[in-house]
Amino acid sequence: MQNLTLHSIIAPSVFTVSPDAPLADVLASMESMRVSCIVAVDEARIPLGIFTEQDAIRLMAERKPVESSCMADVMSSSPLTAPLDTDFREGYRLISEKGFRHLVVVDDEGRLAGVVSEADFMHHMGMEYLVELKTVGSTMTRSVSTLAESATLADAVELMARNKISCVVVANDGKPVGILTERDTVALARTVSDPAQVHITRVMQSPVQTIEAGLPVQQAMKQMKHASIRRLVVVEGEILAGIITRHDIVKTMQGRYIEFLHETLERQHKELVKVKAQIEQSRQQLVYHSLMEQISDAIYLLDAETGKILNANDQACRNLGYTRNELLKLSVFDISTAAHSPDAWRDIVEALRRKPQIIESQHRRYDGSLFPVEINGRLIEEGDRPYLVAVARDLTDIRQAEKAIQETHDSLNALVEAIPDAIFFKDGEGRWLITNEPAKQLFRLHEIDWQGKTEMELAELHPAFRPAHEACLVDDETAWQAGKLTLFSETVHEENGKTRHFEVRKVPVFDAENRRKGLVIIGRDITERMEAEEQLLEAAAVMQSTHEGVVITDTTPAILAVNSAYSAITGYGPDEVIGRNPNIIGSGRADKLFHEAMWKSLLKDGYWQGEVWNRRKSGEIYPQLLTISTVYDEKSEPIRYVGVFADITQLKENQAQLEFMAHHDPLTQLPNRALVESRLEQEVEQAHRHGHQAGVLFIDLDRFKQVNDSFGHLIGDELLCAVAQRLGARLRQGDTLGRLGGDEFILLISPLRDPQDAAVVARDFIAALNEPFNLSDGSEVFIGGSIGISLFPQDGETVSELMKNADAAMYLAKESGRNQFSFYTKALNADARAKLAMENELRRTLLKHELTLHYQPKVDLRSGHICGAEALARWRLANGSMVSPAEFIPLAEKSSLILNLGAWVIDEACMQVRTWLDAGLKDICVALNISARQFRSSDLDKQLEQALEKHGIEAHHLELELTESMLMHEPEQAVATMHKLKQIGVKISLDDFGTGYSSLAYLSRFPIDTLKIDQSFVRGVVTDPDSAEISSAIIGLAHRMKLRVVAEGVETEDQLAYMRTNGCDELQGFYFSKPLPADDFAELLRSGKSLAQ
């Protein structure tokens, strides 16, 4: 029993679960296995909690739900634990002090090993003799908790939980009739949901196991063991006297157990004294070990007689590569080359007996490698046995440093010897200590004993060098006085009469007390450089005298020098270009392939010549004839590039003049027949490729022969030049006007969008030729022109076909009366004649003021009354038929008539407003459509001001309607023009809004008053969702920009309703009225009739 531990008495087969195990399963397991506890463990079997029968009582008393609970919700966390090797008496003391019935036993890693209960202490310890004289009555618990047969299960568990008891006895007239124990609650907690509804008599154990109070305790123990129960009800006769449990029996044992505790205390005291002695010894060893480990050198404790290693610090282990256990198995003979034999070891010990020694040796590592050490040894006596303490310092780093210093010293010597300059080092007294080979050869030091000599002593040995030594002595003192790097120029006159020039650097060296320590001297022979510089000066003189530009670069390339001609040609002075890349004057015209080819030639042949375009400082681009040559060193490596160039601007101009003369008419400077045919061939090829049309206009001057014959050839030539200038001023961009000879000219038009565009140009040319020509002799001549037009591909697909057919068409024009044009194709010719007839009739109509204006009302949607009108031009022929504006307006726009028509509309509208005002009619605003050519004309603002002033009306009576496409042609110019018009005071409306491509950015910049929704959207607001959405968006946009909105083309009541619903301001269309003559409009305005109900 004295050596008994918990390991001997535990129940190893402990039932365990995880903390998240369902509580119902835990209770079922306890019931089926008839165990008093279950332990919760983690994955490593570390105990986390315990659930006992007492916990089951608490569970029922607190009415906790079983089905929704898990082990972690009800277990007792942090269970009482003890190691396996715990003495059995210590284990019992733990549960006695804590009042627990279970002790969880764990192994060295804290893992669950088993559980010990009170029953285990009682059954396994063999202590029955401690209670053999005790009776049940002297051991039992007399205070017994009882309940009547009418009590419920809830009453029982609440009583057990409150009093922390393990059972309740059910009595009837003092007689025990049943018992409910904590083990019973395990099963009941799982199966009974409401204890208050269950009578105690249904679940209690009956009949009750009883024992008479006078029987010995041993009898109670046997009876409990036989029945596998933990308690007996004690009776006297049949009347309840008390209850005896295993716990009561164990408590009784405690009195007899004191003697065992006393024995335990005595044993623990002896062990404690022993442990204290061990702790003190360990402390002393720790101090000793700490001192050894703090020293960075290896420390060994050796047996002086045997050489065995008794102890060593960690540094010794690290140095040798052994573990401590491995090292302590070795002797000095295994690790030291100095102790190579027992005799050698004895000699070392004897030497140390006399005094401590420091020796150098080598130690052998675990891998057999050797490393140098310095050993400081001392012999000590401990009792009658000698020991040797050795401190070994690893000399590896020191030896490597010494080696590195020597290698550095050797490298520096090699470097000094490798330098071609003469190098000297003198001490603070001026004595020569170190020189390299170039210095020795310079002063012929191989012939004399020179080390330690001063300048004057050396001069005595070599009198020929006396001047050099004397000058050197003076410069040395100057360097000492300067106290820093100082440059000198020195000369050495050799015995052969040659003078050598040196660039000398002298650096003084001082010690910590600023005393002279040494002087470093480096002399570079610059004799050849000075001779080369003289040659360069001569070459520079030659370079400066040449008229060609010269530039010298290195291989980077950076400019090293330029001559005066370079500056004269480029405009850059030397200080502006030296050090910079030669492409500073580059024009950027040459591409990457050009430069690659140039450099390829330079690298391969060492030479390149060609023409390049460069840029002067002024920015002018000019041509150069450039030659670049490579300069090589003695190793045939490129070291310089020399560029020589001439300005060939005049040459190029002469070439260009010759080229121009070959392809242009010398009189008019227009392209000649050869160039015209070449360009026509190109245009035909382009037209073929892209599928567009082209036009050829053959122009022959009418009546030129009479002028030439009457006034002479000089006047004829002057007239031809005037014709070329006048026609050239009317060319479109990309078109070509040429002279074929005599009075024949030709015009190429490409691309040609519409054949009628060619007719427009022809009419313009004929009009230009019809204007008089004022010549230098004061005469005024009138000529005309007949023009033939051929089209590609309709009239031919070759140059010859197109020119031949245009010539034929020109003759047709002449035959038709001259001063007109003719298409080669009959159908086009007829159409052109019809349009020409209409244009001529329109011109006549304008001159006779036979056009009229009709006015379409604009209705204010809020009041329903007329608030303005749009003026629309109408043309009625003499036969009474009307010409559609869709026919004559485009015709007018293609000619200059649109300007005349626009001016007439402005004047006519102003006159009509004045008439209405004089008649007392309502003050309204009239909208006028402005064409693109009229808007871009320079005098539109003046026309408006003159018309307003002429008829005496205010500017607010006029509104100008402009289209999106017109404004976006040149938006910046359009903004400026609109601001000029707004300064007059007229209103501006953006017509056909939504059909163009104006951006919101420009829209916000246009100074407009009104947006006009195009009638194509208005027509679809009821039937087309897209049109409706666009219209509502325009209205919303306009109102956000503080603009009014007019919807044109309203023709139905549904369209009116839509516009009213969406907030449109004004409406216009046939639903209200068609355009009316001025008198009819006046009557409608005078009536005051509401047009929008």
PDB file of C-alpha atoms in Angstrom, residues 139-141 230-232 243-250:
ATOM      1  CA  THR A 139     -21.609   5.001  10.705  1.00  0.00           C
ATOM      2  CA  MET A 140     -24.943   5.826   9.031  1.00  0.00           C
ATOM      3  CA  THR A 141     -26.380   9.278   8.252  1.00  0.00           C
ATOM      4  CA  ARG A 230     -24.140   2.333  -3.290  1.00  0.00           C
ATOM      5  CA  ARG A 231     -26.492   2.821  -0.335  1.00  0.00           C
ATOM      6  CA  LEU A 232     -28.771   0.895   2.105  1.00  0.00           C
ATOM      7  CA  ILE A 243     -29.150   5.632   5.475  1.00  0.00           C
ATOM      8  CA  ILE A 244     -25.628   4.297   4.939  1.00  0.00           C
ATOM      9  CA  THR A 245     -23.656   4.923   1.719  1.00  0.00           C
ATOM     10  CA  ARG A 246     -20.202   4.087   0.417  1.00  0.00           C
ATOM     11  CA  HIS A 247     -19.279   7.685   1.185  1.00  0.00           C
ATOM     12  CA  ASP A 248     -20.225   7.195   4.825  1.00  0.00           C
ATOM     13  CA  ILE A 249     -18.038   4.077   5.034  1.00  0.00           C
ATOM     14  CA  VAL A 250     -15.045   5.874   3.501  1.00  0.00           C
TER      15      VAL A 250
END
